[in-house]
Short mmCIF file of C-alpha atoms in Angstrom, two decimals:
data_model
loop_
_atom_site.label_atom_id
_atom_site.label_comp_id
_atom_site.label_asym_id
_atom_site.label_seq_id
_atom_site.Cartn_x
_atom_site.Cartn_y
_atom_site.Cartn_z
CA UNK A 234 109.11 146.19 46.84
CA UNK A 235 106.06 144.84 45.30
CA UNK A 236 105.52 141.62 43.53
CA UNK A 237 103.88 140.93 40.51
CA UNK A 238 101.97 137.52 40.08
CA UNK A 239 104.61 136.53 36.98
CA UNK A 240 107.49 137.04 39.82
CA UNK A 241 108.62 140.28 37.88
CA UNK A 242 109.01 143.10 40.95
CA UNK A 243 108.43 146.65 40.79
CA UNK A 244 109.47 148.98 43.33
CA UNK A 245 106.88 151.64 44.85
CA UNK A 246 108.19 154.63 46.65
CA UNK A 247 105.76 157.02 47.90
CA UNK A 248 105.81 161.27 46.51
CA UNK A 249 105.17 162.44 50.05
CA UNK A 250 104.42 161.09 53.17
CA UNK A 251 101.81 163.90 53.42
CA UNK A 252 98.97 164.63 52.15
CA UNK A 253 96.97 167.56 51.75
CA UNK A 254 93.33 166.70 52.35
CA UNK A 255 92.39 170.42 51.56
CA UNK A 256 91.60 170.36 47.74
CA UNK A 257 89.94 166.99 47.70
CA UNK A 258 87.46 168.45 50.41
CA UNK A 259 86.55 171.58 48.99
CA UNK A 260 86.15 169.03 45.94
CA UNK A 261 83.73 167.14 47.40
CA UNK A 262 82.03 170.65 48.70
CA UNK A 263 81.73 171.77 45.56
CA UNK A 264 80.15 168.86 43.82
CA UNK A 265 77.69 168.91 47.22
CA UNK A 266 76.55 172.60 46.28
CA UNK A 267 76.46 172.32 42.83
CA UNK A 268 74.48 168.85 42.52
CA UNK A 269 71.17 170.01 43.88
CA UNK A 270 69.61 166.87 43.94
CA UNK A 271 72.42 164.69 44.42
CA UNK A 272 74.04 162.12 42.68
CA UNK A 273 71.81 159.59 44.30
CA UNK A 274 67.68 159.97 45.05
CA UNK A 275 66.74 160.40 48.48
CA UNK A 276 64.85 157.38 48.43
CA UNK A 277 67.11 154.92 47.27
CA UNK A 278 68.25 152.37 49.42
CA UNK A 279 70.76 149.41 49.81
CA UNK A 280 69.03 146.09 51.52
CA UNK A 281 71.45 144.84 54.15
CA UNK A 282 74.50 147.09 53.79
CA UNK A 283 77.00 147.13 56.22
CA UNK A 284 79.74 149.65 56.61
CA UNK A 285 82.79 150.16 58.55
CA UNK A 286 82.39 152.98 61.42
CA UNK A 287 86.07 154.41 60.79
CA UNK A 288 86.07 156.07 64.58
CA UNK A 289 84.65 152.89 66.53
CA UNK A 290 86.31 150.44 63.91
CA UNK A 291 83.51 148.09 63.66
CA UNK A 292 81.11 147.08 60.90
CA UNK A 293 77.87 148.08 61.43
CA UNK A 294 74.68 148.35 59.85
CA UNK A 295 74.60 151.70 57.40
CA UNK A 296 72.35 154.20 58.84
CA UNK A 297 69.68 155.13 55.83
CA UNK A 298 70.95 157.79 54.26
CA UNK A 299 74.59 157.88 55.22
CA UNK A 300 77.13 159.11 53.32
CA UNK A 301 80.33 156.03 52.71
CA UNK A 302 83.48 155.89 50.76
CA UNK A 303 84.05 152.57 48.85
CA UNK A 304 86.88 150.87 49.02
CA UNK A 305 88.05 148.48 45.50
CA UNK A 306 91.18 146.90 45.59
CA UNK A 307 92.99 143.59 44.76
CA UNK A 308 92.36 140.61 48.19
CA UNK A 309 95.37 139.07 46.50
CA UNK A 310 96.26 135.49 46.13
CA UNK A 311 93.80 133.29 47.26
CA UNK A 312 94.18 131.46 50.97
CA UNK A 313 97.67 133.98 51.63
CA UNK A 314 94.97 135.65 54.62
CA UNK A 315 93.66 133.01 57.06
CA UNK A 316 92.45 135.57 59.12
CA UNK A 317 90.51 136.97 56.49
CA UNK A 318 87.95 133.78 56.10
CA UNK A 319 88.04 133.92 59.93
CA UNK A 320 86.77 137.31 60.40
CA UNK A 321 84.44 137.25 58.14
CA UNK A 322 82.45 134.41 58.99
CA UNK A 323 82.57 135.09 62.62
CA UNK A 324 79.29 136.21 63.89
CA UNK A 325 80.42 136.65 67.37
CA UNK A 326 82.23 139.80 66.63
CA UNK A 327 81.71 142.82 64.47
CA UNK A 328 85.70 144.35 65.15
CA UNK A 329 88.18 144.96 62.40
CA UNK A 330 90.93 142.58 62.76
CA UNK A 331 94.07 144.24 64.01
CA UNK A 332 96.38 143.83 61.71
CA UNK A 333 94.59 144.81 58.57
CA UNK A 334 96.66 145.13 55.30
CA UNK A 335 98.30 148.53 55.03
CA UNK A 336 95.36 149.67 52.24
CA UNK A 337 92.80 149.71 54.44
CA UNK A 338 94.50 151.16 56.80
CA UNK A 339 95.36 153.80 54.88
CA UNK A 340 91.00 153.93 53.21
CA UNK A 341 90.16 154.13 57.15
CA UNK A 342 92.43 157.34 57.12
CA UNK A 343 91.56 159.05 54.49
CA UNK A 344 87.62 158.03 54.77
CA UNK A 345 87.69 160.61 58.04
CA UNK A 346 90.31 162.81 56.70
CA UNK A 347 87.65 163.73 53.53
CA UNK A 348 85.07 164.42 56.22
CA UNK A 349 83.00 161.12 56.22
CA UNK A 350 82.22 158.35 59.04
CA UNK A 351 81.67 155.25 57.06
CA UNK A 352 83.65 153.04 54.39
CA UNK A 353 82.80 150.38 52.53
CA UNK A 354 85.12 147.42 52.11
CA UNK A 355 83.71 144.06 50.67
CA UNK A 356 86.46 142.13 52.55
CA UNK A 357 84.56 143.27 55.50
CA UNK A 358 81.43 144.46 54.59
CA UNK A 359 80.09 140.82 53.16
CA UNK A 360 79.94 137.72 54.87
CA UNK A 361 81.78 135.59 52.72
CA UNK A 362 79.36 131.99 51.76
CA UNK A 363 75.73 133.92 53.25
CA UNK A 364 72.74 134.94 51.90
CA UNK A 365 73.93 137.88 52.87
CA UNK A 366 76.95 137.37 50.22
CA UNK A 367 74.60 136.96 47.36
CA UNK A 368 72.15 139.55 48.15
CA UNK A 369 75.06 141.98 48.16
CA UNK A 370 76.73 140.65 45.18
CA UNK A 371 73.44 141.44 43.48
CA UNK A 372 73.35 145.28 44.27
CA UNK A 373 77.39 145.69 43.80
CA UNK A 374 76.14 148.57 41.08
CA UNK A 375 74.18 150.20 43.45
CA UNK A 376 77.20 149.77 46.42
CA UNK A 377 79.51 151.03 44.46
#
């Protein structure tokens, strides 16, 4: 059952609970062979990005040049997540909480079942209240 804001509820039931990963990767082959030069230039780089490392589950620095998926999605209501604050102003660790909402979960999955190593999830990815906040709230464009 989900919730609406305005108390109204919906109710979500999945199609399958599998998914073929096969057409969306020979999607993502094709659009590889066919855009020569790629959608980004070789050169082009985002100051200070972090990603998550899907297999190691920890947020790292990205490597230049890697390939990421981005994750956007709704935090939900403010304060509802104490851990979130928590875990992202921690400097003394660089692990994915434990018990991360079900949507992440589920980008972490389907990040390495497309092929790639890294996503991108502001809820991790940016140290909420840093100048590391603003500098990547100024190159959300080129993130994204």
């Amino acid at each position: 059952m989900f919730r609406y804001d305005n108390d109204t509820e919906a109710v979500v039931k999945p199609v399958s609970t599998h998914i073929d990963f096969g057409t969306p990767r020979q999607w993502l082959e094709f659009c590889s062979r066919t855009h020569i030069h790629g959608c980004v230039p070789s050169n082009f780089e985002i100051r200070g990005l972090t990603v998550i490392d899907c297999g190691s589950r920890q947020v790292v620095p990205a490597p230049i040049g890697a390939e990421y998926v981005t994750l956007s999605y709704v935090w939900g209501a403010p304060n509802t997540d104490p851990k979130r604050v928590e875990a992202l102003s921690s400097e003394d660790t660089d692990l994915l909480p434990t018990d991360l909402p079900q949507t992440i979960e589920d980008a972490l999955i389907v990040t390495q079942e497309l092929g790639f190593k890294y996503l991108w999830v502001d809820k991790y990815c940016i140290a909420q209240g840093s100048d590391h906040f603003h500098m990547q709230i100024r190159q959300m464009d080129a993130i994204y």
